Coordinates of C-alpha atoms in Angstrom, one line a residue:
Chain A
M63 CA 150.2 116.5 85.3
S64 CA 146.8 117.8 86.2
T65 CA 143.7 115.7 85.4
L66 CA 141.0 117.7 87.4
S67 CA 140.6 121.3 85.9
R68 CA 140.0 124.3 88.0
D69 CA 136.5 124.7 86.5
E70 CA 135.8 120.9 87.5
V71 CA 136.5 121.7 91.3
A72 CA 134.4 124.8 91.1
H73 CA 131.5 122.9 89.8
V74 CA 131.9 120.2 92.5
A75 CA 131.9 122.7 95.2
M76 CA 128.9 124.4 93.8
L77 CA 127.1 120.9 93.9
A78 CA 128.4 120.7 97.3
R79 CA 127.3 124.1 98.4
I80 CA 130.7 125.1 99.3
Q81 CA 131.7 128.5 98.7
L82 CA 135.5 128.9 97.8
T83 CA 137.7 131.8 97.2
D84 CA 139.9 132.0 93.9
A85 CA 142.8 131.1 96.1
E86 CA 141.2 128.2 97.8
L87 CA 140.1 126.9 94.3
D88 CA 143.7 126.8 93.2
H89 CA 144.8 125.1 96.4
L90 CA 142.4 122.5 96.3
A91 CA 142.4 121.7 92.9
G92 CA 146.0 120.6 93.2
Q93 CA 145.2 118.7 96.4
L94 CA 142.0 117.0 94.8
D95 CA 144.1 116.0 91.7
Q96 CA 146.6 114.2 93.9
I97 CA 143.7 112.1 95.6
V98 CA 142.3 111.4 92.5
E99 CA 145.7 110.2 91.2
F100 CA 145.9 108.2 94.3
V101 CA 142.6 106.5 93.8
A102 CA 143.2 105.9 90.0
G103 CA 146.0 103.4 91.5
V104 CA 143.0 100.8 91.8
G105 CA 142.7 100.8 87.9
E106 CA 146.1 99.4 87.5
I107 CA 145.0 96.0 89.1
A108 CA 141.2 96.1 88.3
A109 CA 140.6 93.9 85.0
D110 CA 137.6 93.3 83.2
D111 CA 136.9 89.9 85.2
I112 CA 136.7 91.9 88.5
P113 CA 133.6 93.6 89.2
P114 CA 133.7 96.9 91.1
M115 CA 132.9 96.6 94.6
S116 CA 130.8 99.0 96.5
H117 CA 130.7 97.2 99.9
P118 CA 133.6 95.3 101.7
L119 CA 131.1 92.8 103.2
P120 CA 130.1 89.7 101.0
L121 CA 126.5 90.1 102.0
T122 CA 123.1 90.5 100.0
N123 CA 119.5 90.7 101.2
V124 CA 120.0 92.3 104.6
T125 CA 116.5 93.0 105.5
R126 CA 114.0 93.7 108.4
P127 CA 110.2 92.6 108.7
D128 CA 107.6 95.2 107.9
E129 CA 106.8 95.7 111.5
V130 CA 106.2 99.3 112.9
R131 CA 108.8 100.3 115.7
P132 CA 108.4 103.3 118.1
S133 CA 109.2 106.6 116.3
L134 CA 110.6 109.7 118.3
T135 CA 108.1 112.1 119.6
A136 CA 107.7 115.3 117.7
D137 CA 109.4 117.3 120.6
Q138 CA 112.5 114.8 120.2
A139 CA 112.5 114.9 116.4
L140 CA 112.5 118.7 116.7
A141 CA 115.3 119.0 119.4
N142 CA 117.9 119.8 117.1
A143 CA 116.1 122.1 114.8
P144 CA 117.3 125.7 114.9
A145 CA 113.8 126.9 114.5
S146 CA 110.3 125.3 114.2
E147 CA 106.7 126.1 114.0
L148 CA 103.5 124.3 113.7
Q149 CA 105.2 121.2 114.8
R150 CA 107.5 121.2 111.7
F151 CA 111.2 122.0 110.8
E152 CA 111.5 125.7 109.8
V153 CA 113.8 125.9 106.8
P154 CA 115.1 129.4 104.8
R155 CA 113.6 130.3 101.7
I156 CA 113.9 127.4 99.2
L157 CA 113.7 129.6 95.9
D158 CA 115.7 133.1 95.3
E159 CA 113.6 135.7 94.3
D160 CA 113.5 136.0 90.6
Chain B
M216 CA 106.5 137.1 92.4
S217 CA 107.1 136.3 88.6
V218 CA 103.9 137.0 86.2
T219 CA 103.5 134.5 83.5
T220 CA 101.5 135.5 80.3
A221 CA 99.6 132.6 78.8
D222 CA 101.3 130.6 76.2
A223 CA 100.1 130.5 72.6
V224 CA 98.8 127.1 71.7
L225 CA 97.9 125.4 68.6
P226 CA 94.5 124.0 67.9
Y227 CA 95.0 120.0 68.6
D228 CA 94.2 119.0 65.0
E229 CA 96.6 121.5 63.4
A230 CA 99.3 120.2 65.9
L231 CA 98.6 116.7 65.0
A232 CA 98.8 117.5 61.2
T233 CA 102.4 118.6 61.4
Y234 CA 103.8 116.7 64.3
D235 CA 104.1 113.3 66.2
P236 CA 103.8 113.4 69.7
V237 CA 106.1 111.3 71.9
M238 CA 105.6 110.6 75.5
G239 CA 107.4 109.3 78.7
L240 CA 105.2 108.7 81.3
E241 CA 107.0 108.3 85.3
V242 CA 104.5 106.9 87.8
H243 CA 105.4 107.2 91.4
V244 CA 103.3 104.7 93.6
E245 CA 103.8 104.7 97.3
L246 CA 103.4 101.2 98.8
G247 CA 101.3 100.1 101.1
T248 CA 103.8 98.7 103.6
A249 CA 103.3 99.2 107.5
T250 CA 106.6 100.7 107.7
K251 CA 109.1 103.0 105.8
M252 CA 111.7 101.6 103.2
F253 CA 114.5 101.9 105.6
C254 CA 113.4 102.1 109.1
G255 CA 110.4 101.0 111.2
C256 CA 108.5 104.2 111.5
S257 CA 104.8 104.0 110.6
T258 CA 103.5 105.1 107.4
T259 CA 99.9 105.8 108.2
F260 CA 98.4 108.7 106.3
G261 CA 97.3 111.8 108.3
A262 CA 99.4 111.4 111.5
D263 CA 100.4 114.6 113.3
P264 CA 103.3 116.4 111.9
N265 CA 106.8 114.8 112.7
T266 CA 105.4 111.9 114.8
Q267 CA 106.3 109.1 112.5
T268 CA 110.3 110.1 112.2
C269 CA 113.3 108.4 113.5
P270 CA 117.3 109.2 113.5
V271 CA 117.4 107.2 109.9
C272 CA 114.7 109.1 108.2
L273 CA 115.6 112.2 109.7
G274 CA 119.2 111.6 108.5
L275 CA 120.9 112.1 111.7
P276 CA 124.7 111.1 111.7
G277 CA 125.5 107.6 112.2
A278 CA 121.9 106.4 111.7
L279 CA 121.9 103.2 109.3
P280 CA 119.1 102.2 107.0
V281 CA 117.7 98.5 106.7
V282 CA 115.7 97.5 103.8
N283 CA 112.1 96.7 104.3
A284 CA 111.4 93.0 103.1
T285 CA 107.8 93.5 102.2
A286 CA 108.9 96.6 99.8
V287 CA 111.1 94.6 98.1
E288 CA 108.7 91.7 97.6
S289 CA 106.1 94.3 96.3
A290 CA 108.8 95.7 94.1
V291 CA 109.3 92.3 92.4
R292 CA 105.5 91.6 92.3
I293 CA 105.0 95.0 90.5
G294 CA 107.9 94.1 88.3
L295 CA 106.5 90.7 87.3
A296 CA 103.0 91.9 86.8
L297 CA 104.6 94.5 84.5
N298 CA 106.2 91.5 82.5
C299 CA 109.5 92.8 83.3
Q300 CA 112.6 90.9 84.0
I301 CA 113.7 91.0 87.7
A302 CA 117.6 91.8 88.6
Q303 CA 119.2 88.9 90.1
W304 CA 121.4 91.2 91.8
C305 CA 120.9 95.1 92.3
R306 CA 122.1 98.0 94.3
F307 CA 120.7 101.4 95.7
A308 CA 122.2 104.5 95.0
R309 CA 122.3 108.1 96.5
K310 CA 120.9 110.7 94.5
N311 CA 122.7 113.8 95.9
Y312 CA 120.8 117.1 95.8
F313 CA 120.1 119.9 98.4
Y314 CA 116.5 120.7 99.1
P315 CA 114.9 120.5 102.3
D316 CA 112.6 117.7 101.6
M317 CA 115.1 115.2 102.1
P318 CA 116.9 115.8 105.6
K319 CA 119.8 113.6 104.5
N320 CA 120.6 115.9 101.6
F321 CA 120.3 112.5 99.1
Q322 CA 117.5 110.4 98.5
T323 CA 118.4 106.5 98.6
S324 CA 117.0 105.5 95.3
Q325 CA 118.4 103.1 92.4
Y326 CA 120.3 104.3 89.4
D327 CA 121.9 102.0 86.6
E328 CA 120.5 98.9 88.6
P329 CA 116.9 98.9 88.8
I330 CA 115.2 95.8 90.3
A331 CA 113.0 95.4 87.3
F332 CA 113.5 96.2 83.7
E333 CA 112.4 95.6 80.3
G334 CA 108.5 94.8 80.4
Y335 CA 105.4 96.2 79.0
L336 CA 101.7 96.7 79.9
D337 CA 98.9 96.3 77.5
V338 CA 96.3 98.9 77.7
D339 CA 92.6 99.0 76.8
L340 CA 91.6 102.1 74.7
D341 CA 87.8 103.5 74.7
D342 CA 87.3 102.0 71.2
G343 CA 88.1 98.6 72.5
S344 CA 91.5 98.2 71.0
T345 CA 94.7 97.3 72.8
F346 CA 97.9 99.7 72.8
R347 CA 101.2 98.0 74.2
V348 CA 103.0 100.4 76.5
E349 CA 106.8 99.3 77.0
I350 CA 108.3 99.6 80.4
E351 CA 111.8 100.7 80.9
R352 CA 112.1 100.1 84.5
A353 CA 110.5 100.0 87.8
H354 CA 112.9 100.9 90.9
M355 CA 113.0 101.2 94.5
E356 CA 113.3 104.8 96.4
E357 CA 111.8 106.6 99.2
D358 CA 109.5 109.5 99.3
T359 CA 110.1 112.9 100.6
G360 CA 108.7 115.2 103.4
K361 CA 105.9 117.6 102.9
S362 CA 106.7 121.3 102.6
L363 CA 104.2 124.0 103.8
H364 CA 105.4 127.5 102.5
V365 CA 104.5 130.3 104.6
G366 CA 104.4 134.2 103.5
G367 CA 103.6 133.7 99.6
S368 CA 100.0 135.0 99.0
T369 CA 98.9 131.5 97.8
G370 CA 100.9 129.3 100.0
R371 CA 102.9 128.2 97.0
I372 CA 106.7 128.1 97.1
H373 CA 107.1 131.2 95.0
G374 CA 107.0 134.3 97.1
A375 CA 107.3 132.3 100.4
E376 CA 109.4 133.7 103.0
Y377 CA 110.2 130.1 104.8
S378 CA 108.9 126.8 104.4
L379 CA 108.0 124.5 107.2
V380 CA 108.6 120.7 106.7
D381 CA 107.0 117.6 108.1
Y382 CA 108.9 114.3 107.7
N383 CA 106.6 111.8 108.3
R384 CA 106.3 110.9 104.4
A385 CA 110.2 111.0 104.3
G386 CA 111.3 107.4 103.7
I387 CA 108.0 105.8 102.8
P388 CA 108.6 103.4 100.3
L389 CA 108.2 104.4 96.5
I390 CA 108.2 102.4 93.1
E391 CA 108.9 104.7 90.3
I392 CA 107.8 103.1 87.1
V393 CA 109.3 104.4 84.0
T394 CA 108.0 103.7 80.4
K395 CA 110.1 103.8 77.4
P396 CA 109.2 106.4 74.8
I397 CA 105.9 105.9 73.7
L398 CA 105.7 106.4 69.9
G399 CA 103.0 106.0 67.4
A400 CA 100.1 107.0 69.6
G401 CA 99.4 110.1 67.2
E402 CA 96.1 111.7 67.9
R403 CA 95.4 109.1 70.7
A404 CA 98.4 110.3 72.8
P405 CA 96.7 112.0 75.4
E406 CA 94.1 109.0 75.8
V407 CA 96.8 106.7 75.7
A408 CA 98.5 108.5 78.6
R409 CA 95.2 108.4 80.6
A410 CA 94.7 104.6 79.6
Y411 CA 98.0 103.9 80.7
V412 CA 97.8 105.3 84.0
S413 CA 94.5 104.0 84.6
A414 CA 95.4 100.5 83.7
L415 CA 98.4 100.8 86.0
R416 CA 96.2 101.7 88.8
D417 CA 93.9 98.9 88.4
L418 CA 97.0 96.7 88.1
L419 CA 98.5 97.9 91.3
K420 CA 95.2 97.7 93.2
A421 CA 94.9 94.3 92.0
L422 CA 98.3 93.4 93.5
D423 CA 97.2 95.1 96.8
V424 CA 100.7 96.6 97.1
S425 CA 99.1 100.5 97.2
D426 CA 96.1 102.1 98.0
V427 CA 96.8 104.1 94.5
K428 CA 94.8 107.2 95.9
M429 CA 95.9 109.7 93.1
E430 CA 94.0 112.6 95.0
Q431 CA 96.1 111.9 98.1
G432 CA 99.3 111.5 96.2
S433 CA 100.1 107.9 96.8
M434 CA 100.1 107.8 92.8
R435 CA 101.5 110.4 90.9
C436 CA 102.6 110.9 87.3
D437 CA 105.0 113.0 85.7
A438 CA 104.4 113.1 81.9
N439 CA 107.3 113.7 79.6
V440 CA 106.2 115.3 76.1
S441 CA 108.0 116.0 73.0
L442 CA 107.0 116.4 69.4
K443 CA 108.8 115.8 66.2
P444 CA 107.8 116.5 62.8
R445 CA 105.9 113.8 61.0
G446 CA 107.7 111.1 59.7
A447 CA 111.1 112.1 61.3
E448 CA 113.2 110.1 63.3
K449 CA 114.7 112.3 65.7
L450 CA 113.1 113.0 68.9
G451 CA 112.4 116.8 69.7
T452 CA 113.1 118.3 72.9
R453 CA 111.1 117.3 75.7
T454 CA 109.4 119.1 78.7
E455 CA 108.5 117.2 82.0
T456 CA 105.0 118.1 83.4
K457 CA 105.4 117.0 87.1
N458 CA 102.7 115.7 89.5
V459 CA 99.8 115.4 87.4
N460 CA 97.2 114.3 90.0
S461 CA 94.0 112.8 88.1
L462 CA 93.4 110.5 85.3
R463 CA 91.7 113.5 83.6
S464 CA 94.6 115.9 84.2
V465 CA 97.1 113.4 82.8
E466 CA 94.9 113.4 79.3
R467 CA 94.6 117.0 79.5
A468 CA 98.1 118.0 80.4
V469 CA 99.4 115.9 77.6
R470 CA 97.1 117.4 75.2
Y471 CA 98.0 120.8 76.3
E472 CA 101.6 120.4 76.2
I473 CA 101.4 119.1 72.4
C474 CA 99.4 122.1 71.5
R475 CA 101.7 124.6 73.2
H476 CA 104.8 122.8 71.6
A477 CA 103.3 123.0 68.2
A478 CA 102.8 126.7 68.6
V479 CA 106.3 127.4 69.6
L480 CA 108.0 125.2 67.0
N481 CA 105.6 126.3 64.3
G482 CA 106.7 130.0 65.4
G483 CA 110.3 129.0 64.7
G484 CA 111.1 128.7 68.4
S485 CA 112.7 126.0 70.2
I486 CA 111.7 124.0 73.0
L487 CA 113.4 124.6 76.4
Q488 CA 114.0 121.4 78.4
E489 CA 112.3 122.2 81.4
T490 CA 110.0 121.0 84.0
R491 CA 106.3 122.4 83.9
H492 CA 103.6 122.6 86.5
W493 CA 99.8 121.7 85.7
H494 CA 97.2 123.9 86.8
E495 CA 93.8 122.1 87.0
D496 CA 92.0 125.4 87.1
T497 CA 93.2 126.9 83.8
G498 CA 93.9 123.7 82.2
A499 CA 97.6 124.9 81.3
T500 CA 101.1 124.5 82.4
T501 CA 103.4 127.0 83.6
S502 CA 107.4 127.0 83.4
G503 CA 109.0 125.4 86.1
R504 CA 112.6 124.9 86.4
P505 CA 115.0 124.5 83.5
K506 CA 117.6 121.8 83.6
S507 CA 120.7 123.2 85.2
D508 CA 124.2 122.4 86.3
A509 CA 122.7 121.5 89.7
D510 CA 120.9 118.4 88.1
D511 CA 124.2 116.8 88.4
Y512 CA 123.2 114.2 91.1
R513 CA 126.5 112.5 91.5
Y514 CA 124.7 109.0 91.6
F515 CA 127.0 106.6 93.5
P516 CA 126.3 103.4 94.9
E517 CA 124.7 103.5 98.5
P518 CA 127.5 102.6 100.9
D519 CA 125.2 101.8 104.0
L520 CA 123.1 99.0 102.3
V521 CA 124.2 95.9 100.9
P522 CA 122.8 94.6 97.4
V523 CA 119.4 93.1 96.9
A524 CA 119.5 89.8 95.0
P525 CA 116.2 88.1 94.9
A526 CA 116.7 84.4 94.9
H527 CA 115.3 82.8 92.0
E528 CA 112.8 80.7 94.3
L529 CA 111.4 83.8 95.9
V530 CA 110.7 85.2 92.4
E531 CA 109.1 82.1 91.4
R532 CA 106.9 82.0 94.7
L533 CA 106.0 85.9 94.2
R534 CA 105.0 85.0 90.5
G535 CA 102.7 82.5 91.9
T536 CA 101.1 85.1 94.0
L537 CA 100.2 87.6 90.9
P538 CA 96.6 88.1 90.7
E539 CA 94.8 87.5 87.2
P540 CA 95.6 90.5 84.8
P541 CA 92.9 92.9 85.4
A542 CA 92.1 93.0 81.4
E543 CA 91.7 89.3 81.4
R544 CA 89.6 89.3 84.3
R545 CA 87.2 91.8 82.9
K546 CA 86.9 89.8 79.9
R547 CA 86.1 86.7 81.8
L548 CA 83.6 88.4 84.1
Q549 CA 82.0 90.2 81.1
A550 CA 81.4 86.8 79.5
A551 CA 80.2 85.0 82.8
W552 CA 77.9 87.6 83.3
G553 CA 76.5 88.3 80.0
Y554 CA 76.8 92.1 80.2
S555 CA 77.1 94.2 77.1
D556 CA 80.1 96.2 76.5
L557 CA 78.4 99.3 77.3
E558 CA 77.1 97.9 80.7
M559 CA 80.4 96.5 81.5
R560 CA 82.1 99.7 81.0
D561 CA 79.6 101.6 83.2
V562 CA 80.4 98.7 85.8
M563 CA 84.0 99.6 85.6
N564 CA 83.6 103.1 85.5
A565 CA 81.6 102.9 88.8
G566 CA 84.7 100.8 90.2
A567 CA 81.8 98.2 90.9
V568 CA 83.3 95.0 89.4
G569 CA 84.7 93.3 92.5
I570 CA 81.6 94.4 94.5
I571 CA 79.4 92.9 91.8
E572 CA 81.6 89.7 91.8
E573 CA 80.8 89.3 95.6
T574 CA 77.2 89.9 95.1
V575 CA 76.9 87.3 92.7
A576 CA 79.0 84.9 94.6
A577 CA 76.4 85.7 97.4
G578 CA 73.5 84.4 95.1
A579 CA 72.2 87.3 93.3
S580 CA 72.0 87.3 89.4
P581 CA 74.4 89.3 87.6
A582 CA 71.8 91.5 86.3
A583 CA 70.2 92.3 89.6
A584 CA 73.7 92.9 91.2
R585 CA 74.4 95.4 88.4
K586 CA 71.1 97.1 88.7
W587 CA 71.5 97.6 92.4
W588 CA 75.1 98.7 92.6
T589 CA 75.3 100.8 89.6
G590 CA 71.6 102.1 89.8
E591 CA 69.9 102.5 93.2
L592 CA 72.8 102.4 95.3
A593 CA 75.1 104.7 93.0
R594 CA 72.1 107.1 92.8
R595 CA 71.9 107.3 96.5
A596 CA 75.7 107.5 97.0
N597 CA 76.0 110.4 94.2
A598 CA 73.3 112.3 95.9
E599 CA 74.8 112.1 99.2
G600 CA 78.2 112.7 97.8
K601 CA 79.4 109.4 99.1
S602 CA 80.7 106.2 97.8
V603 CA 78.9 103.1 97.9
S604 CA 80.9 101.5 100.2
D605 CA 80.1 104.2 102.8
F606 CA 77.0 102.5 103.3
N607 CA 76.3 99.6 105.5
V608 CA 75.3 97.6 102.4
T609 CA 77.1 94.2 101.9
P610 CA 77.1 92.1 98.7
A611 CA 75.7 89.6 101.0
Y612 CA 72.9 91.9 101.8
V613 CA 72.1 93.0 98.4
A614 CA 72.0 89.3 97.3
E615 CA 69.5 88.8 100.3
L616 CA 67.4 91.7 99.1
D617 CA 67.4 90.5 95.5
G618 CA 66.1 87.0 97.0
L619 CA 63.4 88.7 98.5
V620 CA 62.3 90.3 95.3
G621 CA 62.9 87.3 93.4
S622 CA 60.8 85.0 95.7
G623 CA 57.8 87.5 95.5
R624 CA 58.0 88.5 99.0
L625 CA 58.8 92.5 98.1
N626 CA 58.1 94.6 95.0
D627 CA 60.8 97.1 94.0
S628 CA 59.4 100.1 95.8
M629 CA 59.1 97.7 99.1
A630 CA 62.7 96.8 98.3
R631 CA 63.8 100.4 98.2
Q632 CA 62.4 100.8 101.7
V633 CA 64.0 97.9 103.0
L634 CA 67.2 99.4 101.6
D635 CA 66.6 102.6 103.7
G636 CA 66.4 100.6 106.9
V637 CA 69.7 98.4 105.7
I638 CA 71.4 101.8 105.3
A639 CA 69.9 103.1 108.4
G640 CA 71.5 100.2 110.3
E641 CA 68.4 98.6 111.2
G642 CA 70.0 95.1 110.2
S643 CA 69.8 92.6 107.4
P644 CA 67.2 93.1 104.7
T645 CA 64.9 90.2 106.0
A646 CA 65.1 91.7 109.5
V647 CA 64.2 95.2 108.1
A648 CA 61.5 93.6 106.1
D649 CA 59.9 91.8 109.1
A650 CA 60.5 94.8 111.5
R651 CA 58.8 97.3 109.1
G652 CA 56.1 94.6 108.2
L653 CA 56.9 94.9 104.5
E654 CA 55.5 92.1 102.5
L655 CA 53.4 91.8 99.4
V656 CA 49.8 90.7 99.8
Q657 CA 49.6 87.1 98.5
D658 CA 45.9 86.8 99.1
D659 CA 44.6 86.9 95.6
G660 CA 41.1 87.9 96.6
A661 CA 42.1 91.5 98.0
L662 CA 44.0 92.1 94.9
E663 CA 40.9 90.9 92.7
A664 CA 38.5 93.0 94.6
A665 CA 40.7 96.2 94.2
V666 CA 41.0 95.6 90.5
D667 CA 37.3 95.3 90.3
Q668 CA 37.0 98.4 92.0
V669 CA 39.5 100.3 89.9
I670 CA 37.8 99.1 86.7
A671 CA 34.4 100.4 88.1
A672 CA 35.9 103.7 89.0
N673 CA 37.5 104.5 85.8
P674 CA 35.2 103.3 83.2
D675 CA 36.8 105.8 80.6
V676 CA 40.5 104.3 80.7
A677 CA 39.2 101.0 80.9
Q678 CA 37.3 101.3 77.5
K679 CA 40.5 102.6 76.1
V680 CA 42.1 99.3 77.2
R681 CA 39.3 97.2 76.0
D682 CA 39.5 99.1 72.5
G683 CA 43.2 98.1 72.2
K684 CA 45.1 100.7 74.1
V685 CA 47.2 98.5 76.1
Q686 CA 49.6 101.0 77.3
A687 CA 46.7 102.9 79.4
V688 CA 46.5 100.0 81.8
G689 CA 49.5 101.8 83.6
A690 CA 47.3 104.3 85.0
L691 CA 44.9 101.4 86.5
I692 CA 47.8 99.7 87.8
G693 CA 48.9 102.8 89.6
Q694 CA 45.4 103.0 91.0
V695 CA 45.3 99.4 92.1
M696 CA 48.7 99.6 93.8
K697 CA 47.4 102.8 95.6
A698 CA 44.4 100.9 96.8
M699 CA 46.7 98.4 97.9
K700 CA 48.8 100.8 99.8
G701 CA 51.8 99.4 97.8
Q702 CA 51.6 95.9 99.1
A703 CA 50.7 94.4 95.9
D704 CA 52.6 92.7 93.2
A705 CA 52.5 95.0 90.3
G706 CA 53.0 92.4 87.6
K707 CA 49.9 90.7 88.9
A708 CA 47.8 93.4 89.1
R709 CA 48.7 94.5 85.4
E710 CA 47.9 90.6 84.7
L711 CA 44.6 90.6 86.2
L712 CA 43.5 93.8 84.8
L713 CA 44.4 92.6 81.1
Q714 CA 42.5 89.5 81.9
R715 CA 39.3 91.5 82.7
L716 CA 39.9 94.2 79.9
T717 CA 40.8 91.9 76.9

């Protein structure tokens, strides 16, 4: 039984900026459904007295002192940028033309 | 580029006659820590672009964030100062969105587990009454990079061909403080909004956790406004006016939105839930972005950071570091200094409370301290477009100068000359007075001679005084001071003149 609709998969794909064809949507809806079902198995053992876990390590308060450490140089920072100008990362137009 | 026509607005009084405004204020504060929230990059303002970045704040693969301990302590102190409860255990969360101001494609924030929640801030209004603003939460997050838009006619994002991003600001610790819906402010809603942001700014300044400079963007306010028909329970649709960056703008933007909403609702229309942009020059807002499917941020607990669990001992130690609440401090100082409400308000508006406190501690009388800082020094600062703190004048110098006047060595005009020298960097008031040979003539003989001379030279004026027109003596005092080349005590000159003429 399918719990994840095709529309939901299309929505998630849009949020992730992944363009999918109709055929891919059909295909992935089924695959994602299996994954969701698999993970849902956790629900069978999770009782009210077991808090949800977001981290496998029983640690809290891992912090560092507020001391400045060397940064990258601007050249290093921009080394992987496809394009740069005025020592800044160049990015495509942010808003579509209205 | 889209052309926006001016929106219709209803006169404020008419809007308020029909509707109750409801506000929600979100204030973002950049913390004044030396380093960013999750990495050791410097936070210094104004550095060359992209010179304060590293793999963590650039979101390079495999880079791991580590929380800044001081930022957590600042967050707890802010929460305590806002009378909030402090979470015993809370997590960071990823707010996922695609926008180039965050190279990671998510902002590390807090979602349903803020570090501080359920507090309040009492806000003083202009008429002396107090309004309680309930605080929903204060949470930790990180600032975004700064974009420069190229190709548009006005450097704005609309019409730009591409954008240039500087990530120096990305990752600087932010605290977002969110109010509960502010109800019942009625026609004073815009004033309450301004007073709240003002009180919050004072509080954060007193906590010394941020430089809270709205004009530099280290404190920013988003104002949510909605209207409901008077007496109705159900809240109306709200709009969120983003990044209102001065106290005055906060008040104006809220007022504008009230008038605009009222016009739409009265015309039978409905309010679109959207962000609005405030324009200082036109005093109006324009439509930003409607709420859309893309606002599904898919928050989930940040897997690269472990939970923050402030120990009870830490929280109590931090509680011990809280400053006296600004409102209480003001009341205490006003009583101690004997200022009238109006005088105290002037001092507060001039931002001179702290400097006067130091000047009084250095030995000046409260009246003299106020006179110098909000009078002579403020006047000079205004004339030069500076702030009094730009001068070489310390509270100790003002106290010393006041002492020189009080002991009779200087009169007011000489004291102003001494101040010239101090501002010019010639040293302490005593050193300047010595170097410039400024000292009142203490020899009564010379003064008496000048008085007699002036009376003889101005028989008409002298007769007026003899006839009972005491105010005419002013002209004679001026003549005596001139004869003494300013080096005399005007009070004493007056005394001698009156002795002789009455």
